Amino acid sequence: MENRELRIAHFSFKDDYGAMGAAYELHKTLLQKGLKSTFFVREKTRDDDSIVELGYGCSIEERLHRSINRLYFEQNRRNIGTAPINFDCWGIQWDKDIEDRLRAYDILHIHWVACFLSMDNIYQISKLGKPVVWTMHDFHPFTGGCHYPEMCRKYEEDCLECDALKNNYLNITQSILLEKQYKYPKSIQIVTASVWLKEIVARSRVFQNNPCEVIPIGIDVECFIPQDKCKMKQKIGLSPDTKVILVGAQSISQNVKGYIHLKKVLDILKDDLYCRNLIQSKKLVLLIFGYADGTENYGGIIPIINMGFIEDRERLCEIYNAADVFIFPSVQDTFGMTATEAMSCGVPTIAFDVGAMSNVIRSGVNGYKVKINDYSAMASNVIQIVKENPIDAEACRKRIVDFYSLECETEKMLQLYQTLIKNSTVADAEKEEPQKNDELERFVYQCTYEILMGIAPNQYMNTTIQNILLEYSPEFLTPEQKVKKLVERKIFDDKKDIVIYGAGDYGRKTLKELEKYRIHIQGFWDFDERKMGQLIEGHPIWKPIKKEEPNEKVIIVAGMNYVDMIKCLMYLGYLYCEDFY
C-alpha cells in the first residue's frame, strides 16, 4: 500500500500543547504529505476540519464515572506533589456509528488518551482488526492509574497498596492493572520516545510482551530556529548584554517536573561570585514561561520575568532565542519538548541524565547532562555557559535537526505503519471477550452508593446529588433519547423481563418508545398504593421487589424523582448501570 493511500485515525484527549500538541503536529505533517489522517479528540481547541470532537456524553454512566474520577482519584491523592491519577473506566460511549467510522481506517494510532478512551474503548478499538499503535507519553497506560509513579515500581507486579492515594478503596489500582492485562492485546504496537522508556515498558506487567519501537517526538525545526539574540533580548525589555537563564514551567507542584531541584540550583548560583556581580549590575535574569504560578520566589535575589503561557509559537521561538541557557529540571519525563525546542533554536540545555535527555543531549555539543540531585554540577554548567558560552549554536541545532525533527519522526512512523499493515494479523484469542472483572464492578457500585448517600470522600456537604451526578441535558431526559441509547448499547436481553419503574407520564412515554423497537415489557413498578392493580396498555403495576439471584430483570427508571428512585433500587439490592438504567 502506498503512503498516500494510508488512512490514519489518531486519538488524543486534546489538540493543544505538550504531548497532545506533539500528536497533532504528527497528524498535520501526515496531511501535508498527502495522507488521509483524522484527529479524534475529547475537546477541540483548533479551527481545523481534520479534527473531530467526540465531546462529553450526558449519560448517567459517564457522569457517574466522571464523578468517581474526581472524588476517588483526583481529589484523593496523598499530596499535591503526586502526579495525576485517573480512573480508566471513564471513556466515550461506544456505538455502531463510531465503530463503522473507524473501520474505514488502515491504522488506529492512540496517543495521550486519559479521561478520553477507557479500557473498554481500547479493547473495542483493538477488536476492529486493524493495526493499533500506541505512543506512550507517560506511564498511565501500564499502571493502576498514576501518570508518573516516581520511585514506585509496583506496575511491574500488581499495583497493590498504592502509596499515591489516601484511600485505595478495594485496592482499585490492582483491579485496574489486571483489567489492562486482560483487555490490552499483545498485538498493540507500542512506541516510546526514548530507549529509557522502552526499557520501562518492557518491565511493565501490561506491555512486557508487546512489540515496542523507539521513535522520538519530532520538533518543528522550521519554526524553532536561531534568531538574533541581542534583538530578542531587547524585544522583552532587556539590554543585549543581560545574561538570561530560561525555564519552561508546567505543573510546578508535581515532584517529577523537578522544580524543587531548580530552586536548589538557583540557590547555588546566587552564592557564586560571578553571578552575584551580574545580579548587582542587573545583568542576570531568570526568564520563565508556561504555567509559572508559585515560582515568584524561586530566584531569591535573581530577578524573575514571568512571560506566562505562550500559545503563539513564533513568540515562543523569540523567547527561546533571548536565552543564553535553558534549564530542564525534570527527573521523570518521557521526552522533554521544551528542552528540544530550545536546542533547535541553538540554545544549550542543562538537564539531569535521565529519560530522553540521556539520548538527546551530547555533553559539550548541545548542552550538558548531570546526575540526578547533583545541583552543584548543574549550577557549574549554567555558570560555564553564561560566562564562556562554549557551545556552538549551529552544532547545538544540528543535533536536533538530524535526529529529532518532525520529518524524522514522520518518516519513521510511516515505515512502522507500512510494516504493521504488511504483517497485520489478528489472533482469534484476542477477539474473544475478556474475563469479567468483578472487583471493578464492586468498586463502581460502592462509589455510586456513597455518592448517592452524600458520604463520598471529598464530597462537599452543600453539593446535591443533582449537581454531582444527574445534571442531564434536556435531550437525554426525554424517553426517546434514553430508549435509543439503551437499544444502541444492546441492554435488552430476550432472556430477561423488562420492567418500567415509574407508572406516570414518563413511564407511559417510555413504553411507547420501547414499542417502536418491538421491545415488550413485563409490567410497571411504582410505590404509589393507589396505582396497584391498575393496567397501563394492558400491563400491570406492582410494587418494586427485592433482587433475587440471578436477577432476571432489566429495570428502566422513568420518573422525574430520579434520585429517590435510584436510592430505592439500591436499597433493594440492584446494581447501578447493570440491573437498572
Coordinates of C-alpha atoms in Angstrom, one line a residue:
M1 CA 0.0 0.0 0.0
E2 CA 1.4 3.4 -1.0
N3 CA 1.8 6.0 1.7
R4 CA -0.8 8.3 0.0
E5 CA -3.4 5.6 0.3
L6 CA -2.9 5.2 4.0
R7 CA -5.8 6.3 6.3
I8 CA -4.8 7.0 9.9
A9 CA -7.1 7.7 12.8
H10 CA -5.4 9.4 15.8
F11 CA -6.8 9.6 19.3
S12 CA -5.8 12.3 21.7
F13 CA -7.6 14.0 24.6
K14 CA -7.0 17.4 23.1
D15 CA -5.0 19.0 20.3
D16 CA -3.4 21.9 22.1
Y17 CA 0.1 21.6 23.7
G18 CA 2.6 19.2 25.2
A19 CA 2.1 15.5 24.3
M20 CA -1.3 16.3 22.7
G21 CA 0.2 19.1 20.7
A22 CA 3.0 16.8 19.6
A23 CA 0.4 14.2 18.4
Y24 CA -1.4 16.9 16.4
E25 CA 1.9 18.0 14.8
L26 CA 2.5 14.5 13.6
H27 CA -1.1 14.3 12.2
K28 CA -0.7 17.7 10.4
T29 CA 2.6 16.6 8.9
L30 CA 1.0 13.4 7.6
L31 CA -1.7 15.5 6.0
Q32 CA 0.9 17.7 4.3
K33 CA 2.4 14.6 2.8
G34 CA -0.9 13.8 1.2
L35 CA -2.1 11.1 3.5
K36 CA -5.6 10.8 4.9
S37 CA -5.4 11.5 8.6
T38 CA -8.1 12.3 11.1
F39 CA -7.6 13.5 14.6
F40 CA -10.2 12.4 17.1
V41 CA -10.3 14.3 20.4
R42 CA -12.5 14.7 23.5
E43 CA -12.0 18.5 23.4
K44 CA -11.2 20.5 20.3
T45 CA -9.3 23.8 20.6
R46 CA -8.2 24.5 17.0
D47 CA -10.2 25.6 13.9
D48 CA -9.3 22.6 11.8
D49 CA -11.8 20.4 9.9
S50 CA -9.5 17.4 10.2
I51 CA -10.1 17.4 14.0
V52 CA -13.2 15.5 15.1
E53 CA -14.5 16.4 18.6
L54 CA -16.3 13.5 20.3
G55 CA -17.1 15.6 23.3
Y56 CA -18.6 14.6 26.7
G57 CA -21.6 12.3 26.9
C58 CA -24.6 13.1 29.1
S59 CA -25.5 9.5 30.0
I60 CA -25.8 8.7 33.7
E61 CA -22.9 6.2 33.4
E62 CA -20.5 8.7 32.1
R63 CA -21.5 11.3 34.6
L64 CA -21.0 8.7 37.3
H65 CA -17.5 7.8 36.1
R66 CA -16.5 11.4 35.9
S67 CA -17.7 11.9 39.5
I68 CA -15.8 8.8 40.6
N69 CA -12.7 10.1 38.9
R70 CA -12.8 13.4 40.6
L71 CA -13.8 12.3 44.1
Y72 CA -11.9 9.0 44.4
F73 CA -8.8 9.7 42.3
E74 CA -8.0 13.4 41.5
Q75 CA -9.0 14.7 45.0
N76 CA -7.9 11.5 46.8
R77 CA -4.1 12.0 46.1
R78 CA -1.9 11.8 49.2
N79 CA -0.1 15.0 48.4
I80 CA -0.2 17.8 45.9
G81 CA 3.2 16.8 44.6
T82 CA 1.9 13.5 43.3
A83 CA 1.3 13.4 39.5
P84 CA -2.4 13.0 38.4
I85 CA -4.2 9.6 38.9
N86 CA -7.1 8.7 36.7
F87 CA -10.0 6.3 36.7
D88 CA -9.5 4.3 33.5
C89 CA -13.2 3.4 33.2
W90 CA -14.1 6.9 32.1
G91 CA -14.3 6.8 28.3
I92 CA -16.6 7.6 25.3
Q93 CA -19.9 5.9 24.6
W94 CA -19.1 3.3 22.1
D95 CA -21.8 2.8 19.4
K96 CA -22.2 1.3 15.9
D97 CA -21.6 4.7 14.3
I98 CA -18.2 5.1 15.8
E99 CA -17.3 1.5 15.1
D100 CA -18.3 1.8 11.4
R101 CA -16.4 5.0 11.0
L102 CA -13.2 3.6 12.5
R103 CA -13.3 0.6 10.2
A104 CA -12.6 2.8 7.3
Y105 CA -9.0 3.5 8.6
D106 CA -5.9 1.4 8.0
I107 CA -4.1 2.4 11.2
L108 CA -5.5 3.4 14.6
H109 CA -3.0 5.5 16.5
I110 CA -3.5 6.1 20.2
H111 CA -1.7 9.0 21.9
W112 CA -2.4 10.6 25.3
V113 CA -6.0 9.5 26.0
A114 CA -6.5 9.5 29.8
C115 CA -10.1 10.7 30.5
F116 CA -10.9 10.1 26.8
L117 CA -10.7 6.4 26.0
S118 CA -11.5 3.9 28.7
M119 CA -10.0 0.4 29.0
D120 CA -13.2 -0.9 27.3
N121 CA -12.7 1.7 24.4
I122 CA -9.1 0.5 23.9
Y123 CA -10.4 -3.1 23.8
Q124 CA -13.1 -2.1 21.3
I125 CA -10.6 -0.4 19.1
S126 CA -8.4 -3.4 19.1
K127 CA -11.3 -5.7 18.1
L128 CA -11.7 -3.8 14.8
G129 CA -9.0 -6.0 13.2
K130 CA -6.7 -3.0 12.3
P131 CA -3.1 -2.4 13.4
V132 CA -3.1 -0.4 16.6
V133 CA -0.2 1.9 17.5
W134 CA 0.1 3.4 21.0
T135 CA 2.6 6.2 21.7
M136 CA 3.5 6.3 25.4
H137 CA 3.6 9.9 26.6
D138 CA 3.7 8.9 30.2
F139 CA 3.3 5.8 32.4
H140 CA -0.5 5.8 32.7
P141 CA -1.3 3.2 30.0
F142 CA 0.5 0.5 32.0
T143 CA -0.1 1.5 35.7
G144 CA -3.0 1.2 38.1
G145 CA -3.9 4.8 37.4
C146 CA -0.9 7.1 38.0
H147 CA 0.8 9.0 35.2
Y148 CA 4.2 9.2 36.8
P149 CA 5.0 6.7 39.7
E150 CA 8.1 8.5 40.9
M151 CA 10.1 5.8 42.8
C152 CA 7.3 3.2 42.8
R153 CA 7.6 0.2 40.5
K154 CA 4.5 -1.7 41.6
Y155 CA 3.3 -1.5 37.9
E156 CA 5.8 -4.3 37.3
E157 CA 3.9 -6.6 39.7
D158 CA 0.4 -5.8 40.9
C159 CA -0.1 -2.1 41.9
L160 CA -1.3 -3.3 45.4
E161 CA -1.4 -0.7 48.2
C162 CA -1.0 2.4 46.1
D163 CA 1.1 4.9 48.0
A164 CA -0.2 7.8 45.9
L165 CA -3.8 7.5 47.1
K166 CA -5.0 8.4 50.6
N167 CA -7.5 5.6 50.5
N168 CA -7.2 2.8 47.9
Y169 CA -10.8 1.5 48.1
L170 CA -11.0 -2.2 47.4
N171 CA -7.4 -2.0 46.1
I172 CA -8.8 -0.5 42.9
T173 CA -5.4 0.2 41.5
Q174 CA -4.7 -3.6 41.4
S175 CA -8.1 -4.2 39.7
I176 CA -7.3 -1.6 37.0
L177 CA -3.9 -3.1 36.3
L178 CA -5.4 -6.6 36.0
E179 CA -8.1 -5.2 33.7
K180 CA -5.4 -3.7 31.4
Q181 CA -3.7 -7.0 31.3
Y182 CA -6.9 -8.7 30.2
K183 CA -8.1 -6.1 27.7
Y184 CA -5.0 -4.8 26.0
P185 CA -3.9 -7.2 23.3
K186 CA -0.3 -8.3 22.8
S187 CA -0.6 -7.1 19.2
I188 CA -0.7 -3.4 20.1
Q189 CA 2.4 -1.8 18.8
I190 CA 4.0 0.4 21.5
V191 CA 6.0 3.4 20.6
T192 CA 8.3 5.3 23.0
A193 CA 10.2 8.5 22.6
S194 CA 13.4 7.1 24.3
V195 CA 15.3 3.9 25.0
W196 CA 14.8 4.7 28.7
L197 CA 11.0 4.5 28.4
K198 CA 11.2 1.4 26.2
E199 CA 13.1 -0.4 28.9
I200 CA 10.5 0.6 31.5
V201 CA 7.7 -0.6 29.2
A202 CA 9.5 -3.9 28.8
R203 CA 9.4 -4.4 32.6
S204 CA 5.7 -3.5 32.9
R205 CA 3.1 -6.1 33.7
V206 CA 0.8 -4.9 31.0
F207 CA 3.1 -4.5 27.9
Q208 CA 6.1 -6.7 28.6
N209 CA 5.1 -8.9 25.7
N210 CA 4.1 -6.2 23.2
P211 CA 6.3 -5.1 20.3
C212 CA 7.9 -1.8 21.0
E213 CA 9.8 0.7 18.8
V214 CA 11.7 3.9 19.8
I215 CA 10.6 6.9 17.7
P216 CA 11.5 10.2 19.3
I217 CA 8.9 13.0 19.2
G218 CA 9.6 15.4 16.3
I219 CA 10.2 19.1 16.7
D220 CA 9.1 21.7 14.1
V221 CA 12.7 22.8 13.2
E222 CA 11.3 25.2 10.6
C223 CA 9.5 27.1 13.3
F224 CA 12.1 26.9 16.1
I225 CA 15.1 28.5 14.5
P226 CA 18.1 30.6 15.8
Q227 CA 17.5 34.3 15.7
D228 CA 19.5 37.4 16.7
K229 CA 19.9 37.0 20.5
C230 CA 20.5 40.7 21.2
K231 CA 17.4 41.7 19.3
M232 CA 15.3 39.1 21.1
K233 CA 16.5 40.3 24.5
Q234 CA 15.7 43.9 23.6
K235 CA 12.2 42.8 22.4
I236 CA 11.4 41.7 26.0
G237 CA 12.9 44.8 27.5
L238 CA 16.4 43.6 28.4
S239 CA 19.8 45.0 27.4
P240 CA 21.7 42.9 24.9
D241 CA 24.4 42.1 27.5
T242 CA 22.0 40.7 30.0
K243 CA 22.5 37.1 30.8
V244 CA 19.2 35.1 30.6
I245 CA 18.5 31.8 32.2
L246 CA 15.3 30.3 30.7
V247 CA 12.9 27.7 32.3
G248 CA 9.7 26.4 30.9
A249 CA 7.2 25.8 33.7
Q250 CA 4.5 23.2 33.7
S251 CA 2.8 21.7 36.7
I252 CA 5.4 23.1 39.1
S253 CA 3.8 21.3 42.0
Q254 CA 4.5 17.9 40.6
N255 CA 7.6 16.2 42.0
V256 CA 8.6 14.7 38.8
K257 CA 8.9 18.0 37.0
G258 CA 11.8 18.8 39.3
Y259 CA 11.2 22.5 40.1
I260 CA 12.3 21.9 43.7
H261 CA 15.6 20.9 42.2
L262 CA 15.6 24.1 40.1
K263 CA 15.3 26.1 43.3
K264 CA 18.4 24.4 44.8
V265 CA 20.4 25.1 41.6
L266 CA 19.4 28.8 41.8
D267 CA 20.4 29.0 45.4
I268 CA 23.9 27.9 44.4
L269 CA 24.0 30.4 41.5
K270 CA 23.2 33.4 43.7
D271 CA 26.1 32.5 46.0
D272 CA 28.6 32.4 43.1
L273 CA 30.8 35.4 42.9
Y274 CA 30.4 35.8 39.1
C275 CA 26.6 35.6 39.3
R276 CA 26.5 38.0 42.3
N277 CA 28.4 40.6 40.3
L278 CA 25.9 40.1 37.4
I279 CA 23.0 40.5 39.8
Q280 CA 24.4 43.6 41.4
S281 CA 24.8 45.2 37.9
K282 CA 21.3 44.0 36.9
K283 CA 22.7 41.8 34.2
L284 CA 21.3 38.4 35.2
V285 CA 17.6 37.4 34.8
L286 CA 15.6 34.2 35.3
L287 CA 13.1 34.1 32.4
I288 CA 10.1 31.8 32.9
F289 CA 7.3 30.8 30.5
G290 CA 4.3 28.5 30.9
Y291 CA 2.2 27.8 34.0
A292 CA 4.5 29.5 36.4
D293 CA 2.3 30.4 39.4
G294 CA 4.3 29.7 42.5
T295 CA 7.8 30.4 41.0
E296 CA 7.8 34.1 42.2
N297 CA 10.4 33.4 44.9
Y298 CA 12.5 30.8 43.1
G299 CA 15.2 33.2 42.1
G300 CA 15.7 34.8 45.5
I301 CA 17.8 37.8 44.7
I302 CA 17.9 36.8 41.0
P303 CA 15.2 38.9 39.2
I304 CA 12.4 36.9 37.6
I305 CA 10.5 37.7 34.5
N306 CA 7.3 35.6 34.1
M307 CA 6.1 35.6 30.5
G308 CA 3.1 33.4 31.3
F309 CA 1.7 30.7 29.0
I310 CA 2.8 31.3 25.4
E311 CA 0.4 30.0 22.8
D312 CA 1.9 31.7 19.8
R313 CA 4.9 29.5 18.6
E314 CA 6.6 32.4 16.9
R315 CA 6.6 34.3 20.1
L316 CA 7.8 31.2 21.9
C317 CA 10.7 31.0 19.5
E318 CA 11.7 34.6 20.2
I319 CA 11.7 33.8 24.0
Y320 CA 14.0 30.7 23.4
N321 CA 16.3 32.9 21.4
A322 CA 16.5 35.5 24.2
A323 CA 18.1 32.9 26.4
D324 CA 21.7 32.1 27.0
V325 CA 21.0 28.8 28.6
F326 CA 17.9 26.6 29.1
I327 CA 17.4 24.5 32.3
F328 CA 15.3 21.4 32.2
P329 CA 15.0 20.1 35.8
S330 CA 12.6 17.1 35.2
V331 CA 13.5 13.8 36.9
Q332 CA 10.9 11.5 35.2
D333 CA 9.8 12.9 31.8
T334 CA 9.1 10.7 28.8
F335 CA 10.6 13.2 26.4
G336 CA 11.1 17.0 27.0
M337 CA 9.7 19.0 24.2
T338 CA 10.6 22.4 25.6
A339 CA 14.2 21.4 26.0
T340 CA 14.4 20.1 22.5
E341 CA 12.7 23.2 21.1
A342 CA 15.3 25.3 22.9
M343 CA 18.2 23.3 21.4
S344 CA 16.6 23.6 17.9
C345 CA 17.0 27.4 18.4
G346 CA 20.6 26.9 19.2
V347 CA 20.2 27.4 23.0
P348 CA 22.4 25.0 25.1
T349 CA 20.4 23.0 27.6
I350 CA 21.2 21.6 31.0
A351 CA 19.3 18.6 32.2
F352 CA 19.6 15.6 34.5
D353 CA 20.9 12.4 32.9
V354 CA 17.6 10.7 32.8
G355 CA 14.8 9.9 30.4
A356 CA 15.0 11.1 26.8
M357 CA 17.6 13.7 27.7
S358 CA 20.2 10.9 28.2
N359 CA 20.0 10.4 24.4
V360 CA 19.1 13.9 23.1
I361 CA 21.9 15.8 24.9
R362 CA 25.5 15.2 23.9
S363 CA 27.5 17.0 26.6
G364 CA 29.6 19.8 25.0
V365 CA 27.6 19.7 21.8
N366 CA 24.1 20.9 22.6
G367 CA 24.3 21.3 26.4
Y368 CA 25.3 19.2 29.4
K369 CA 23.6 16.4 31.4
V370 CA 24.4 15.8 35.1
K371 CA 23.5 13.1 37.6
I372 CA 20.2 13.5 39.4
N373 CA 20.5 15.6 42.6
D374 CA 23.9 16.9 41.5
Y375 CA 22.9 20.5 41.9
S376 CA 26.5 21.7 42.1
A377 CA 27.3 20.2 38.7
M378 CA 24.1 21.7 37.1
A379 CA 24.9 25.1 38.6
S380 CA 28.5 24.9 37.4
N381 CA 27.4 24.1 33.9
V382 CA 25.0 27.0 33.9
I383 CA 27.8 29.4 35.0
Q384 CA 30.2 28.0 32.4
I385 CA 27.7 28.6 29.6
V386 CA 26.7 32.1 30.9
K387 CA 30.3 33.1 31.4
E388 CA 32.2 31.5 28.5
N389 CA 29.5 30.3 26.0
P390 CA 31.4 27.1 24.9
I391 CA 28.5 25.6 23.0
D392 CA 28.3 26.3 19.2
A393 CA 24.7 27.3 18.3
E394 CA 24.9 25.7 14.9
A395 CA 26.2 22.4 16.3
C396 CA 23.5 22.5 19.0
R397 CA 20.7 22.9 16.4
K398 CA 22.2 20.4 14.0
R399 CA 21.9 17.6 16.6
I400 CA 18.1 18.3 16.8
V401 CA 17.6 18.7 13.0
D402 CA 19.4 15.5 12.3
F403 CA 17.6 13.2 14.8
Y404 CA 14.6 15.0 16.4
S405 CA 12.8 16.8 13.7
L406 CA 9.1 16.3 12.7
E407 CA 10.4 15.0 9.4
C408 CA 12.5 12.3 11.2
E409 CA 9.5 11.3 13.3
T410 CA 7.1 11.2 10.4
E411 CA 9.3 9.1 8.2
K412 CA 10.0 6.5 10.9
M413 CA 6.3 6.4 11.8
L414 CA 5.3 5.8 8.1
Q415 CA 7.8 3.0 7.9
L416 CA 6.2 1.5 11.0
Y417 CA 2.7 1.9 9.6
Q418 CA 3.7 0.1 6.4
T419 CA 5.4 -2.7 8.3
L420 CA 2.3 -3.2 10.5
I421 CA -0.1 -3.3 7.6
K422 CA 2.1 -5.8 5.7
N423 CA 2.3 -8.1 8.7
S424 CA -1.2 -7.5 10.0
T425 CA -2.8 -10.5 11.7
V426 CA -5.4 -10.5 14.5
A427 CA -5.3 -13.6 16.6
D428 CA -8.7 -15.2 17.3
A429 CA -7.9 -15.3 21.0
E430 CA -7.6 -11.5 21.0
K431 CA -11.1 -11.2 19.6
E432 CA -12.7 -13.1 22.5
E433 CA -14.4 -11.2 25.3
P434 CA -12.1 -10.7 28.2
Q435 CA -12.8 -12.1 31.6
K436 CA -15.3 -10.0 33.7
N437 CA -13.7 -8.0 36.5
D438 CA -16.0 -8.3 39.5
E439 CA -13.8 -6.1 41.6
L440 CA -14.1 -3.2 39.3
E441 CA -17.9 -3.6 39.3
R442 CA -17.9 -3.7 43.2
F443 CA -15.8 -0.6 43.3
V444 CA -18.2 1.3 41.0
Y445 CA -21.2 0.0 43.0
Q446 CA -19.7 1.2 46.3
C447 CA -18.7 4.6 44.9
T448 CA -22.2 5.1 43.4
Y449 CA -23.8 4.2 46.7
E450 CA -21.6 6.7 48.7
I451 CA -22.2 9.4 46.1
L452 CA -25.9 8.9 46.2
M453 CA -25.9 8.9 50.0
G454 CA -23.7 12.1 50.1
I455 CA -20.9 10.3 52.0
A456 CA -18.3 10.0 49.3
P457 CA -14.8 11.3 50.2
N458 CA -14.2 14.9 49.2
Q459 CA -17.9 15.4 48.5
Y460 CA -19.0 18.8 49.6
M461 CA -21.9 18.8 52.1
N462 CA -23.7 21.6 50.2
T463 CA -23.4 19.8 46.8
T464 CA -26.6 18.0 45.9
I465 CA -26.7 14.7 44.1
Q466 CA -28.2 16.5 41.1
N467 CA -25.2 18.8 41.0
I468 CA -22.8 15.9 41.1
L469 CA -24.4 13.2 39.0
L470 CA -27.7 13.9 37.5
E471 CA -27.3 17.2 35.5
Y472 CA -28.7 15.7 32.4
S473 CA -29.1 17.7 29.2
P474 CA -32.7 18.2 28.2
E475 CA -32.2 15.8 25.3
F476 CA -31.2 12.9 27.5
L477 CA -34.1 13.4 29.8
T478 CA -36.6 12.5 27.1
P479 CA -37.7 8.9 26.9
E480 CA -36.9 9.0 23.1
Q481 CA -33.2 9.6 23.8
K482 CA -33.0 7.3 26.7
V483 CA -34.5 4.2 25.0
K484 CA -32.5 4.9 21.8
K485 CA -29.2 4.9 23.8
L486 CA -30.2 1.7 25.7
V487 CA -31.1 -0.1 22.4
E488 CA -27.7 1.0 20.9
R489 CA -25.9 -0.4 23.9
K490 CA -27.8 -3.7 23.5
I491 CA -29.0 -3.6 27.1
F492 CA -32.2 -5.5 26.4
D493 CA -31.9 -9.3 26.6
D494 CA -34.5 -11.7 25.3
K495 CA -33.9 -13.9 28.4
K496 CA -34.8 -11.1 30.8
D497 CA -38.0 -9.4 31.7
I498 CA -38.2 -5.6 31.1
V499 CA -39.8 -3.5 33.8
I500 CA -40.5 0.2 33.7
Y501 CA -40.1 1.7 37.2
G502 CA -42.5 4.7 37.2
A503 CA -46.1 4.4 36.2
G504 CA -46.7 8.1 35.4
D505 CA -46.5 10.1 32.2
Y506 CA -42.8 9.4 31.9
G507 CA -43.4 5.6 32.2
R508 CA -46.2 5.8 29.5
K509 CA -43.9 7.6 27.1
T510 CA -41.1 5.2 27.8
L511 CA -43.5 2.3 26.9
K512 CA -44.4 3.9 23.6
E513 CA -40.7 4.2 22.7
L514 CA -40.0 0.6 23.6
E515 CA -42.9 -0.5 21.4
K516 CA -41.3 1.3 18.4
Y517 CA -38.4 -1.1 18.8
R518 CA -40.8 -4.0 19.4
I519 CA -39.5 -4.5 22.9
H520 CA -42.1 -6.0 25.2
I521 CA -42.3 -5.3 28.9
Q522 CA -43.5 -7.5 31.8
G523 CA -45.1 -4.5 33.6
F524 CA -44.6 -1.4 35.7
W525 CA -43.3 -0.7 39.2
D526 CA -44.5 2.1 41.4
F527 CA -44.7 2.8 45.1
D528 CA -48.0 4.7 44.8
E529 CA -50.5 2.4 46.6
R530 CA -53.4 4.0 44.5
K531 CA -51.9 2.6 41.3
M532 CA -51.6 -1.0 42.5
G533 CA -53.6 -3.5 40.4
Q534 CA -54.2 -0.9 37.6
L535 CA -53.2 -1.5 34.0
I536 CA -51.3 0.7 31.5
E537 CA -51.9 -0.5 27.9
G538 CA -52.7 -3.9 29.4
H539 CA -49.5 -4.0 31.6
P540 CA -50.0 -4.5 35.3
I541 CA -48.5 -2.2 38.0
W542 CA -46.7 -3.7 41.0
K543 CA -44.6 -2.6 43.9
P544 CA -40.8 -3.0 43.4
I545 CA -39.4 -6.3 44.8
K546 CA -36.1 -7.2 46.3
K547 CA -33.4 -8.5 43.9
E548 CA -33.2 -12.3 43.6
E549 CA -30.1 -14.2 42.4
P550 CA -29.7 -14.4 39.5
N551 CA -31.5 -11.3 38.5
E552 CA -33.8 -11.8 35.5
K553 CA -35.0 -8.2 35.1
V554 CA -33.8 -5.1 33.3
I555 CA -35.3 -2.1 35.1
I556 CA -35.8 1.2 33.3
V557 CA -36.1 4.1 35.7
A558 CA -38.7 6.5 34.2
G559 CA -39.6 9.4 36.5
M560 CA -38.5 12.9 37.4
N561 CA -37.8 11.9 41.0
Y562 CA -34.8 10.0 39.8
V563 CA -32.6 10.3 42.9
D564 CA -35.1 8.7 45.3
M565 CA -36.0 6.1 42.8
I566 CA -32.3 5.1 42.4
K567 CA -31.8 5.0 46.2
C568 CA -34.8 2.7 46.5
L569 CA -33.5 0.2 43.9
M570 CA -30.0 0.2 45.5
Y571 CA -31.6 -0.5 48.9
L572 CA -33.4 -3.5 47.3
G573 CA -30.0 -4.8 46.1
Y574 CA -30.0 -3.8 42.4
L575 CA -26.7 -2.7 40.8
Y576 CA -26.4 0.6 39.2
C577 CA -25.8 0.6 35.4
E578 CA -26.2 -3.2 35.5
D579 CA -29.6 -4.1 36.8
F580 CA -31.2 -0.7 36.3
Y581 CA -30.8 2.2 33.9

